[in-house]
PDB file of C-alpha atoms in Angstrom:
ATOM      1  CA  MET A   1       0.000   0.000   0.000  1.00  0.00           C
ATOM      2  CA  VAL A   2       2.771   2.453   0.928  1.00  0.00           C
ATOM      3  CA  TYR A   3       4.608   1.514  -2.248  1.00  0.00           C
ATOM      4  CA  ALA A   4       1.517   2.234  -4.347  1.00  0.00           C
ATOM      5  CA  LYS A   5       1.177   5.658  -2.737  1.00  0.00           C
ATOM      6  CA  ILE A   6       4.838   6.460  -3.338  1.00  0.00           C
ATOM      7  CA  GLN A   7       4.620   5.399  -6.975  1.00  0.00           C
ATOM      8  CA  ALA A   8       1.462   7.466  -7.497  1.00  0.00           C
ATOM      9  CA  ILE A   9       3.158  10.493  -5.951  1.00  0.00           C
ATOM     10  CA  LYS A  10       6.198  10.021  -8.196  1.00  0.00           C
ATOM     11  CA  LEU A  11       4.093   9.607 -11.316  1.00  0.00           C
ATOM     12  CA  PHE A  12       1.696  12.474 -10.769  1.00  0.00           C
ATOM     13  CA  GLY A  13       3.740  14.932  -8.758  1.00  0.00           C
ATOM     14  CA  ALA A  14       1.257  14.923  -5.881  1.00  0.00           C
ATOM     15  CA  LYS A  15       2.430  16.797  -2.811  1.00  0.00           C
ATOM     16  CA  VAL A  16       1.934  15.093   0.517  1.00  0.00           C
ATOM     17  CA  LEU A  17       0.725  18.050   2.538  1.00  0.00           C
ATOM     18  CA  ASN A  18      -1.151  16.571   5.467  1.00  0.00           C
ATOM     19  CA  ILE A  19      -2.592  13.381   6.923  1.00  0.00           C
ATOM     20  CA  ARG A  20      -5.962  13.857   5.241  1.00  0.00           C
ATOM     21  CA  GLN A  21      -4.439  14.164   1.778  1.00  0.00           C
ATOM     22  CA  ARG A  22      -2.058  11.246   2.324  1.00  0.00           C
ATOM     23  CA  TRP A  23      -4.806   8.867   3.313  1.00  0.00           C
ATOM     24  CA  SER A  24      -7.037   9.751   0.403  1.00  0.00           C
ATOM     25  CA  ILE A  25      -4.813   7.109  -1.358  1.00  0.00           C
ATOM     26  CA  VAL A  26      -3.774   9.789  -3.826  1.00  0.00           C
ATOM     27  CA  PRO A  27      -6.844  11.298  -5.544  1.00  0.00           C
ATOM     28  CA  VAL A  28      -5.372  10.697  -8.989  1.00  0.00           C
ATOM     29  CA  PHE A  29      -5.325   6.950  -8.351  1.00  0.00           C
ATOM     30  CA  LEU A  30      -9.001   7.090  -7.400  1.00  0.00           C
ATOM     31  CA  CYS A  31      -9.702   9.103 -10.519  1.00  0.00           C
ATOM     32  CA  VAL A  32      -7.984   6.496 -12.683  1.00  0.00           C
ATOM     33  CA  THR A  33      -9.591   3.441 -11.124  1.00  0.00           C
ATOM     34  CA  LEU A  34     -12.993   5.120 -11.135  1.00  0.00           C
ATOM     35  CA  VAL A  35     -13.067   5.491 -14.903  1.00  0.00           C
ATOM     36  CA  LEU A  36     -11.364   2.148 -15.503  1.00  0.00           C
ATOM     37  CA  GLY A  37     -14.133   0.417 -13.609  1.00  0.00           C
ATOM     38  CA  CYS A  38     -16.813   0.668 -16.282  1.00  0.00           C
ATOM     39  CA  ALA A  39     -14.520   0.416 -19.297  1.00  0.00           C
ATOM     40  CA  SER A  40     -12.022  -2.373 -18.698  1.00  0.00           C
ATOM     41  CA  ARG A  41     -10.599  -3.721 -21.939  1.00  0.00           C
ATOM     42  CA  GLN A  42      -9.135  -6.756 -20.201  1.00  0.00           C
ATOM     43  CA  PRO A  43     -12.076  -8.756 -18.830  1.00  0.00           C
ATOM     44  CA  ASP A  44     -11.095 -11.354 -16.264  1.00  0.00           C
ATOM     45  CA  ARG A  45     -14.359 -13.266 -16.225  1.00  0.00           C
ATOM     46  CA  PRO A  46     -17.071 -14.232 -18.764  1.00  0.00           C
ATOM     47  CA  SER A  47     -19.643 -11.812 -17.289  1.00  0.00           C
ATOM     48  CA  ASP A  48     -17.318  -8.888 -18.091  1.00  0.00           C
ATOM     49  CA  GLN A  49     -17.786  -9.278 -21.857  1.00  0.00           C
ATOM     50  CA  PRO A  50     -19.714  -6.581 -23.769  1.00  0.00           C
ATOM     51  CA  GLY A  51     -23.383  -7.354 -24.284  1.00  0.00           C
ATOM     52  CA  PRO A  52     -26.946  -6.142 -23.776  1.00  0.00           C
ATOM     53  CA  LEU A  53     -27.528  -4.154 -20.605  1.00  0.00           C
ATOM     54  CA  VAL A  54     -29.017  -6.378 -17.891  1.00  0.00           C
ATOM     55  CA  LEU A  55     -31.714  -4.711 -15.768  1.00  0.00           C
ATOM     56  CA  PHE A  56     -31.426  -4.753 -11.984  1.00  0.00           C
ATOM     57  CA  SER A  57     -35.054  -5.895 -11.803  1.00  0.00           C
ATOM     58  CA  GLN A  58     -33.948  -9.158 -13.425  1.00  0.00           C
ATOM     59  CA  GLY A  59     -31.771  -9.966 -10.420  1.00  0.00           C
ATOM     60  CA  GLN A  60     -32.660 -12.120  -7.448  1.00  0.00           C
ATOM     61  CA  VAL A  61     -33.162 -10.824  -3.925  1.00  0.00           C
ATOM     62  CA  GLY A  62     -30.311 -11.795  -1.634  1.00  0.00           C
ATOM     63  CA  THR A  63     -27.671 -11.972  -4.355  1.00  0.00           C
ATOM     64  CA  ARG A  64     -24.864  -9.462  -4.718  1.00  0.00           C
ATOM     65  CA  LEU A  65     -25.545  -8.432  -8.306  1.00  0.00           C
ATOM     66  CA  PRO A  66     -27.314  -9.554 -11.474  1.00  0.00           C
ATOM     67  CA  GLN A  67     -25.683 -11.285 -14.427  1.00  0.00           C
ATOM     68  CA  GLY A  68     -23.667  -8.952 -16.636  1.00  0.00           C
ATOM     69  CA  TRP A  69     -22.694  -6.663 -13.779  1.00  0.00           C
ATOM     70  CA  VAL A  70     -19.357  -7.164 -12.048  1.00  0.00           C
ATOM     71  CA  SER A  71     -17.736  -5.384  -9.135  1.00  0.00           C
ATOM     72  CA  TRP A  72     -14.652  -3.224  -9.316  1.00  0.00           C
ATOM     73  CA  ILE A  73     -12.418  -2.217  -6.448  1.00  0.00           C
ATOM     74  CA  VAL A  74     -11.168   1.368  -6.311  1.00  0.00           C
ATOM     75  CA  HIS A  75      -8.051   0.391  -4.341  1.00  0.00           C
ATOM     76  CA  PRO A  76      -7.141  -2.647  -2.216  1.00  0.00           C
ATOM     77  CA  ALA A  77      -6.671  -0.397   0.813  1.00  0.00           C
ATOM     78  CA  LYS A  78     -10.126   1.171   0.437  1.00  0.00           C
ATOM     79  CA  LYS A  79     -13.072  -0.359   2.242  1.00  0.00           C
ATOM     80  CA  PRO A  80     -15.565  -1.446  -0.455  1.00  0.00           C
ATOM     81  CA  THR A  81     -19.145  -0.250  -0.568  1.00  0.00           C
ATOM     82  CA  ARG A  82     -21.579  -3.115  -0.005  1.00  0.00           C
ATOM     83  CA  TYR A  83     -23.991  -3.870  -2.861  1.00  0.00           C
ATOM     84  CA  ASP A  84     -26.884  -6.336  -2.812  1.00  0.00           C
ATOM     85  CA  MET A  85     -30.254  -6.961  -4.448  1.00  0.00           C
ATOM     86  CA  VAL A  86     -33.383  -6.128  -2.421  1.00  0.00           C
ATOM     87  CA  LEU A  87     -37.092  -5.534  -2.952  1.00  0.00           C
ATOM     88  CA  ASP A  88     -38.446  -2.000  -2.884  1.00  0.00           C
ATOM     89  CA  SER A  89     -41.556  -0.134  -4.007  1.00  0.00           C
ATOM     90  CA  VAL A  90     -40.605   1.746  -7.187  1.00  0.00           C
ATOM     91  CA  ASN A  91     -42.677   4.262  -9.131  1.00  0.00           C
ATOM     92  CA  GLN A  92     -43.821   3.042 -12.541  1.00  0.00           C
ATOM     93  CA  PRO A  93     -44.411   5.171 -15.679  1.00  0.00           C
ATOM     94  CA  ASP A  94     -48.189   4.902 -15.155  1.00  0.00           C
ATOM     95  CA  GLY A  95     -47.888   6.359 -11.658  1.00  0.00           C
ATOM     96  CA  ARG A  96     -48.275   3.124  -9.719  1.00  0.00           C
ATOM     97  CA  ALA A  97     -45.723   1.957  -7.165  1.00  0.00           C
ATOM     98  CA  LEU A  98     -44.806  -1.712  -7.542  1.00  0.00           C
ATOM     99  CA  GLN A  99     -42.427  -3.993  -5.691  1.00  0.00           C
ATOM    100  CA  GLN A 100     -39.386  -4.857  -7.793  1.00  0.00           C
ATOM    101  CA  VAL A 101     -35.795  -5.943  -7.348  1.00  0.00           C
ATOM    102  CA  VAL A 102     -33.362  -3.025  -7.056  1.00  0.00           C
ATOM    103  CA  LEU A 103     -29.684  -2.571  -6.245  1.00  0.00           C
ATOM    104  CA  ARG A 104     -28.909  -1.332  -2.729  1.00  0.00           C
ATOM    105  CA  ALA A 105     -25.594   0.378  -1.924  1.00  0.00           C
ATOM    106  CA  GLN A 106     -24.437   0.733   1.686  1.00  0.00           C
ATOM    107  CA  ALA A 107     -21.387   2.951   2.139  1.00  0.00           C
ATOM    108  CA  GLU A 108     -19.505   3.574   5.385  1.00  0.00           C
ATOM    109  CA  ALA A 109     -16.302   5.487   4.674  1.00  0.00           C
ATOM    110  CA  SER A 110     -16.036   3.256   1.608  1.00  0.00           C
ATOM    111  CA  ALA A 111     -15.719   3.309  -2.168  1.00  0.00           C
ATOM    112  CA  SER A 112     -16.301   0.685  -4.843  1.00  0.00           C
ATOM    113  CA  GLY A 113     -18.667   0.217  -7.738  1.00  0.00           C
ATOM    114  CA  LEU A 114     -20.313  -2.075 -10.254  1.00  0.00           C
ATOM    115  CA  LYS A 115     -19.687  -2.059 -13.980  1.00  0.00           C
ATOM    116  CA  HIS A 116     -21.322  -3.426 -17.115  1.00  0.00           C
ATOM    117  CA  ARG A 117     -19.652  -3.459 -20.539  1.00  0.00           C
ATOM    118  CA  ILE A 118     -22.147  -2.664 -23.282  1.00  0.00           C
ATOM    119  CA  ASP A 119     -22.455  -3.229 -27.007  1.00  0.00           C
ATOM    120  CA  LEU A 120     -25.051  -0.823 -28.438  1.00  0.00           C
ATOM    121  CA  ASP A 121     -25.404   2.093 -30.841  1.00  0.00           C
ATOM    122  CA  ILE A 122     -25.602   5.271 -28.790  1.00  0.00           C
ATOM    123  CA  HIS A 123     -26.800   7.247 -31.807  1.00  0.00           C
ATOM    124  CA  ALA A 124     -29.861   5.002 -32.108  1.00  0.00           C
ATOM    125  CA  LEU A 125     -30.419   4.927 -28.327  1.00  0.00           C
ATOM    126  CA  PRO A 126     -29.064   8.237 -27.022  1.00  0.00           C
ATOM    127  CA  VAL A 127     -31.345   8.724 -24.012  1.00  0.00           C
ATOM    128  CA  LEU A 128     -30.023   7.360 -20.714  1.00  0.00           C
ATOM    129  CA  ARG A 129     -32.914   6.676 -18.340  1.00  0.00           C
ATOM    130  CA  TRP A 130     -32.705   5.541 -14.720  1.00  0.00           C
ATOM    131  CA  GLN A 131     -34.192   5.741 -11.240  1.00  0.00           C
ATOM    132  CA  TRP A 132     -32.312   6.253  -8.007  1.00  0.00           C
ATOM    133  CA  LYS A 133     -32.973   7.005  -4.353  1.00  0.00           C
ATOM    134  CA  THR A 134     -30.776   7.964  -1.428  1.00  0.00           C
ATOM    135  CA  GLU A 135     -31.630   7.926   2.254  1.00  0.00           C
ATOM    136  CA  GLN A 136     -29.071  10.599   3.088  1.00  0.00           C
ATOM    137  CA  LEU A 137     -26.922  13.100   1.247  1.00  0.00           C
ATOM    138  CA  ILE A 138     -23.278  13.470   2.236  1.00  0.00           C
ATOM    139  CA  LYS A 139     -23.160  16.783   4.078  1.00  0.00           C
ATOM    140  CA  GLN A 140     -19.429  17.415   3.656  1.00  0.00           C
ATOM    141  CA  ALA A 141     -19.258  16.292   0.013  1.00  0.00           C
ATOM    142  CA  ASP A 142     -18.114  18.791  -2.598  1.00  0.00           C
ATOM    143  CA  ALA A 143     -17.917  17.676  -6.216  1.00  0.00           C
ATOM    144  CA  THR A 144     -15.654  20.616  -7.043  1.00  0.00           C
ATOM    145  CA  SER A 145     -13.021  19.589  -4.463  1.00  0.00           C
ATOM    146  CA  ARG A 146     -10.210  17.105  -4.975  1.00  0.00           C
ATOM    147  CA  TYR A 147     -10.482  15.829  -1.437  1.00  0.00           C
ATOM    148  CA  ASP A 148     -14.246  15.864  -0.683  1.00  0.00           C
ATOM    149  CA  ASP A 149     -15.498  14.437  -3.979  1.00  0.00           C
ATOM    150  CA  ASP A 150     -17.988  11.838  -2.698  1.00  0.00           C
ATOM    151  CA  SER A 151     -21.494  11.185  -3.987  1.00  0.00           C
ATOM    152  CA  PRO A 152     -24.404   9.107  -2.656  1.00  0.00           C
ATOM    153  CA  VAL A 153     -25.160   7.997  -6.217  1.00  0.00           C
ATOM    154  CA  ARG A 154     -23.219   8.037  -9.473  1.00  0.00           C
ATOM    155  CA  ILE A 155     -23.999   6.808 -12.970  1.00  0.00           C
ATOM    156  CA  ILE A 156     -20.743   6.549 -14.942  1.00  0.00           C
ATOM    157  CA  VAL A 157     -20.631   6.245 -18.752  1.00  0.00           C
ATOM    158  CA  SER A 158     -17.408   5.752 -20.717  1.00  0.00           C
ATOM    159  CA  PHE A 159     -16.659   6.304 -24.407  1.00  0.00           C
ATOM    160  CA  ASP A 160     -13.995   5.424 -26.944  1.00  0.00           C
ATOM    161  CA  GLY A 161     -12.302   7.890 -29.299  1.00  0.00           C
ATOM    162  CA  ASP A 162      -9.114   8.880 -31.107  1.00  0.00           C
ATOM    163  CA  LYS A 163      -6.624   9.607 -28.335  1.00  0.00           C
ATOM    164  CA  SER A 164      -3.968  10.781 -30.779  1.00  0.00           C
ATOM    165  CA  GLN A 165      -6.001  13.966 -31.307  1.00  0.00           C
ATOM    166  CA  LEU A 166      -6.071  14.882 -27.615  1.00  0.00           C
ATOM    167  CA  PRO A 167      -4.026  17.763 -26.122  1.00  0.00           C
ATOM    168  CA  GLY A 168      -0.609  16.834 -24.802  1.00  0.00           C
ATOM    169  CA  ARG A 169      -1.696  17.235 -21.158  1.00  0.00           C
ATOM    170  CA  ASP A 170      -4.437  14.635 -21.557  1.00  0.00           C
ATOM    171  CA  ARG A 171      -2.213  12.224 -23.483  1.00  0.00           C
ATOM    172  CA  LEU A 172       0.383  12.508 -20.722  1.00  0.00           C
ATOM    173  CA  PHE A 173      -2.249  11.835 -18.066  1.00  0.00           C
ATOM    174  CA  MET A 174      -3.443   8.740 -19.946  1.00  0.00           C
ATOM    175  CA  GLU A 175       0.093   7.425 -20.319  1.00  0.00           C
ATOM    176  CA  LYS A 176       0.832   7.915 -16.629  1.00  0.00           C
ATOM    177  CA  ALA A 177      -2.500   6.301 -15.782  1.00  0.00           C
ATOM    178  CA  ARG A 178      -1.647   3.326 -17.997  1.00  0.00           C
ATOM    179  CA  LEU A 179       1.660   2.882 -16.182  1.00  0.00           C
ATOM    180  CA  LEU A 180      -0.046   3.146 -12.810  1.00  0.00           C
ATOM    181  CA  ALA A 181      -3.077   0.943 -13.463  1.00  0.00           C
ATOM    182  CA  GLY A 182      -1.672  -1.415 -16.090  1.00  0.00           C
ATOM    183  CA  GLN A 183      -4.400  -0.760 -18.673  1.00  0.00           C
ATOM    184  CA  GLU A 184      -5.811   1.932 -20.918  1.00  0.00           C
ATOM    185  CA  ILE A 185      -8.331   4.407 -19.560  1.00  0.00           C
ATOM    186  CA  PRO A 186     -11.304   5.509 -21.694  1.00  0.00           C
ATOM    187  CA  TYR A 187     -11.106   8.356 -24.151  1.00  0.00           C
ATOM    188  CA  ALA A 188     -13.880  10.190 -22.276  1.00  0.00           C
ATOM    189  CA  THR A 189     -16.113   9.636 -19.253  1.00  0.00           C
ATOM    190  CA  LEU A 190     -19.346  11.265 -18.088  1.00  0.00           C
ATOM    191  CA  MET A 191     -20.436  10.929 -14.450  1.00  0.00           C
ATOM    192  CA  TYR A 192     -23.980  11.804 -13.420  1.00  0.00           C
ATOM    193  CA  ILE A 193     -24.195  12.735  -9.739  1.00  0.00           C
ATOM    194  CA  TRP A 194     -26.580  13.984  -7.046  1.00  0.00           C
ATOM    195  CA  ASP A 195     -24.877  17.078  -5.661  1.00  0.00           C
ATOM    196  CA  ASN A 196     -25.560  19.063  -2.504  1.00  0.00           C
ATOM    197  CA  ARG A 197     -25.496  22.546  -3.998  1.00  0.00           C
ATOM    198  CA  GLN A 198     -24.506  22.773  -7.685  1.00  0.00           C
ATOM    199  CA  PRO A 199     -27.456  23.340 -10.083  1.00  0.00           C
ATOM    200  CA  VAL A 200     -28.880  20.584 -12.259  1.00  0.00           C
ATOM    201  CA  GLY A 201     -27.079  20.455 -15.583  1.00  0.00           C
ATOM    202  CA  GLN A 202     -23.857  21.954 -14.217  1.00  0.00           C
ATOM    203  CA  VAL A 203     -20.747  20.455 -15.827  1.00  0.00           C
ATOM    204  CA  ILE A 204     -17.971  19.991 -13.270  1.00  0.00           C
ATOM    205  CA  PRO A 205     -14.456  19.388 -14.649  1.00  0.00           C
ATOM    206  CA  ASN A 206     -12.063  16.884 -13.162  1.00  0.00           C
ATOM    207  CA  ALA A 207      -9.069  18.334 -11.346  1.00  0.00           C
ATOM    208  CA  TYR A 208      -6.561  16.133 -13.175  1.00  0.00           C
ATOM    209  CA  THR A 209      -7.792  15.603 -16.735  1.00  0.00           C
ATOM    210  CA  GLY A 210     -10.163  17.134 -19.248  1.00  0.00           C
ATOM    211  CA  ARG A 211     -11.382  13.657 -20.241  1.00  0.00           C
ATOM    212  CA  ILE A 212     -13.631  13.212 -17.190  1.00  0.00           C
ATOM    213  CA  LYS A 213     -16.646  15.468 -16.633  1.00  0.00           C
ATOM    214  CA  LYS A 214     -19.293  15.306 -13.924  1.00  0.00           C
ATOM    215  CA  ILE A 215     -22.832  16.439 -14.708  1.00  0.00           C
ATOM    216  CA  VAL A 216     -25.265  17.267 -11.923  1.00  0.00           C
ATOM    217  CA  ALA A 217     -28.419  15.230 -12.552  1.00  0.00           C
ATOM    218  CA  GLN A 218     -30.051  16.094  -9.220  1.00  0.00           C
ATOM    219  CA  SER A 219     -29.336  18.751  -6.609  1.00  0.00           C
ATOM    220  CA  GLY A 220     -30.211  19.624  -3.032  1.00  0.00           C
ATOM    221  CA  THR A 221     -32.064  17.874  -0.241  1.00  0.00           C
ATOM    222  CA  GLU A 222     -35.538  17.932  -1.777  1.00  0.00           C
ATOM    223  CA  GLY A 223     -36.664  14.398  -2.530  1.00  0.00           C
ATOM    224  CA  VAL A 224     -34.219  12.600  -0.254  1.00  0.00           C
ATOM    225  CA  GLY A 225     -35.740   9.233   0.661  1.00  0.00           C
ATOM    226  CA  ARG A 226     -37.900   9.050  -2.480  1.00  0.00           C
ATOM    227  CA  TRP A 227     -37.425   7.455  -5.874  1.00  0.00           C
ATOM    228  CA  HIS A 228     -36.628   9.794  -8.757  1.00  0.00           C
ATOM    229  CA  ALA A 229     -36.940   8.949 -12.458  1.00  0.00           C
ATOM    230  CA  LEU A 230     -34.332  10.796 -14.507  1.00  0.00           C
ATOM    231  CA  GLU A 231     -33.204  10.860 -18.096  1.00  0.00           C
ATOM    232  CA  ARG A 232     -30.399  12.560 -19.976  1.00  0.00           C
ATOM    233  CA  ASN A 233     -29.576  12.849 -23.664  1.00  0.00           C
ATOM    234  CA  LEU A 234     -26.047  11.431 -23.760  1.00  0.00           C
ATOM    235  CA  ILE A 235     -25.180  12.925 -27.132  1.00  0.00           C
ATOM    236  CA  GLU A 236     -26.202  16.417 -26.035  1.00  0.00           C
ATOM    237  CA  ASP A 237     -24.436  16.111 -22.681  1.00  0.00           C
ATOM    238  CA  TYR A 238     -21.289  14.753 -24.302  1.00  0.00           C
ATOM    239  CA  GLN A 239     -21.209  17.568 -26.852  1.00  0.00           C
ATOM    240  CA  ARG A 240     -21.702  20.144 -24.110  1.00  0.00           C
ATOM    241  CA  ALA A 241     -18.982  18.597 -21.946  1.00  0.00           C
ATOM    242  CA  PHE A 242     -16.391  17.755 -24.605  1.00  0.00           C
ATOM    243  CA  GLY A 243     -17.302  19.942 -27.586  1.00  0.00           C
ATOM    244  CA  ARG A 244     -17.854  17.150 -30.109  1.00  0.00           C
ATOM    245  CA  ALA A 245     -20.017  14.118 -30.865  1.00  0.00           C
ATOM    246  CA  PRO A 246     -19.359  10.958 -28.810  1.00  0.00           C
ATOM    247  CA  GLY A 247     -17.620   7.880 -30.098  1.00  0.00           C
ATOM    248  CA  LYS A 248     -18.427   4.263 -29.313  1.00  0.00           C
ATOM    249  CA  LEU A 249     -20.001   3.547 -25.956  1.00  0.00           C
ATOM    250  CA  LEU A 250     -17.751   1.278 -23.873  1.00  0.00           C
ATOM    251  CA  GLY A 251     -19.640   0.671 -20.655  1.00  0.00           C
ATOM    252  CA  ILE A 252     -21.698   1.936 -17.768  1.00  0.00           C
ATOM    253  CA  GLY A 253     -21.156   1.823 -14.026  1.00  0.00           C
ATOM    254  CA  VAL A 254     -22.730   2.789 -10.718  1.00  0.00           C
ATOM    255  CA  MET A 255     -20.935   3.926  -7.609  1.00  0.00           C
ATOM    256  CA  THR A 256     -21.804   5.110  -4.100  1.00  0.00           C
ATOM    257  CA  ASP A 257     -18.728   6.454  -2.338  1.00  0.00           C
ATOM    258  CA  THR A 258     -18.087   8.119   1.034  1.00  0.00           C
ATOM    259  CA  ASP A 259     -14.387   7.389   1.498  1.00  0.00           C
ATOM    260  CA  ASN A 260     -13.100  10.959   1.318  1.00  0.00           C
ATOM    261  CA  THR A 261     -15.592  12.434   3.789  1.00  0.00           C
ATOM    262  CA  ARG A 262     -15.662   9.293   6.015  1.00  0.00           C
ATOM    263  CA  ALA A 263     -19.478   9.530   5.967  1.00  0.00           C
ATOM    264  CA  SER A 264     -22.227   6.897   5.713  1.00  0.00           C
ATOM    265  CA  THR A 265     -25.207   6.597   3.390  1.00  0.00           C
ATOM    266  CA  VAL A 266     -27.588   4.054   1.892  1.00  0.00           C
ATOM    267  CA  SER A 267     -28.727   4.479  -1.704  1.00  0.00           C
ATOM    268  CA  TYR A 268     -30.678   2.491  -4.282  1.00  0.00           C
ATOM    269  CA  TYR A 269     -30.586   2.087  -8.049  1.00  0.00           C
ATOM    270  CA  ALA A 270     -33.509   0.797 -10.108  1.00  0.00           C
ATOM    271  CA  ASP A 271     -33.322  -0.161 -13.788  1.00  0.00           C
ATOM    272  CA  ILE A 272     -30.979   1.725 -16.105  1.00  0.00           C
ATOM    273  CA  SER A 273     -31.775   1.739 -19.814  1.00  0.00           C
ATOM    274  CA  PHE A 274     -30.901   3.354 -23.141  1.00  0.00           C
ATOM    275  CA  GLN A 275     -33.860   4.632 -25.144  1.00  0.00           C
ATOM    276  CA  PRO A 276     -34.545   6.359 -28.474  1.00  0.00           C
ATOM    277  CA  ILE A 277     -35.528  10.014 -28.515  1.00  0.00           C
ATOM    278  CA  ARG A 278     -39.254  10.365 -28.010  1.00  0.00           C
ATOM    279  CA  PRO A 279     -41.030  11.817 -31.062  1.00  0.00           C
ATOM    280  CA  ALA A 280     -42.405  15.315 -30.620  1.00  0.00           C
ATOM    281  CA  PRO A 281     -46.169  15.365 -29.922  1.00  0.00           C
TER     282      PRO A 281
END
């Protein structure tokens, strides 16, 4: 663990300023492993192969995760978030609330996620639709800070692209990340979060690379403890965040993390899906 920290500091020039920063396990390393989670090009098990997106509602209560979804560890020294499949009453499109299987995430000063590699045409199915719920926001979390960047819920989407056209700073970051993590990181990553204070739609840049952008999908304390159905046009969000059309979709992930703030929360994810644009009435 100490060796990994030293290597990360050497590679990225991080300054060890205080105990809190040291034991964040080097924020750059978290940044790298976060985006690698949903876009691994080196699957180590059959369920990590690209394929159709498996719905959480198709899982079984009492199991850790449904087929097609696999866990990823942010860092061996980090306590992992606990994920399992449970029943909950979820709002349906017709307004009814029905019991269905959902993913529960229990975080106590922890960080880890689930990933699913996907093979689909984002231009035919550009609308990302999901439902989530959190029992408690993370009071100290700040998505604009390197050291308080926790979120009760995250939806993470990664994309491929031509890395040779990137600015030198981003190419250098990717090369250092490859040396640190042992594999390529995605060309671009969008993270949808529930933030304490930033407005919905706000694009928040990553402190270390221009290839990762957070987008606030929900904001503030209103609606805590209730299910929320959200949707985002991935092509529009990608163009707004990166200034061009997206390339091939690589994968999707979910993550509930409280490791930086040492807080606790319980959150839930219902089905995630990709949909066509609805025709105008």
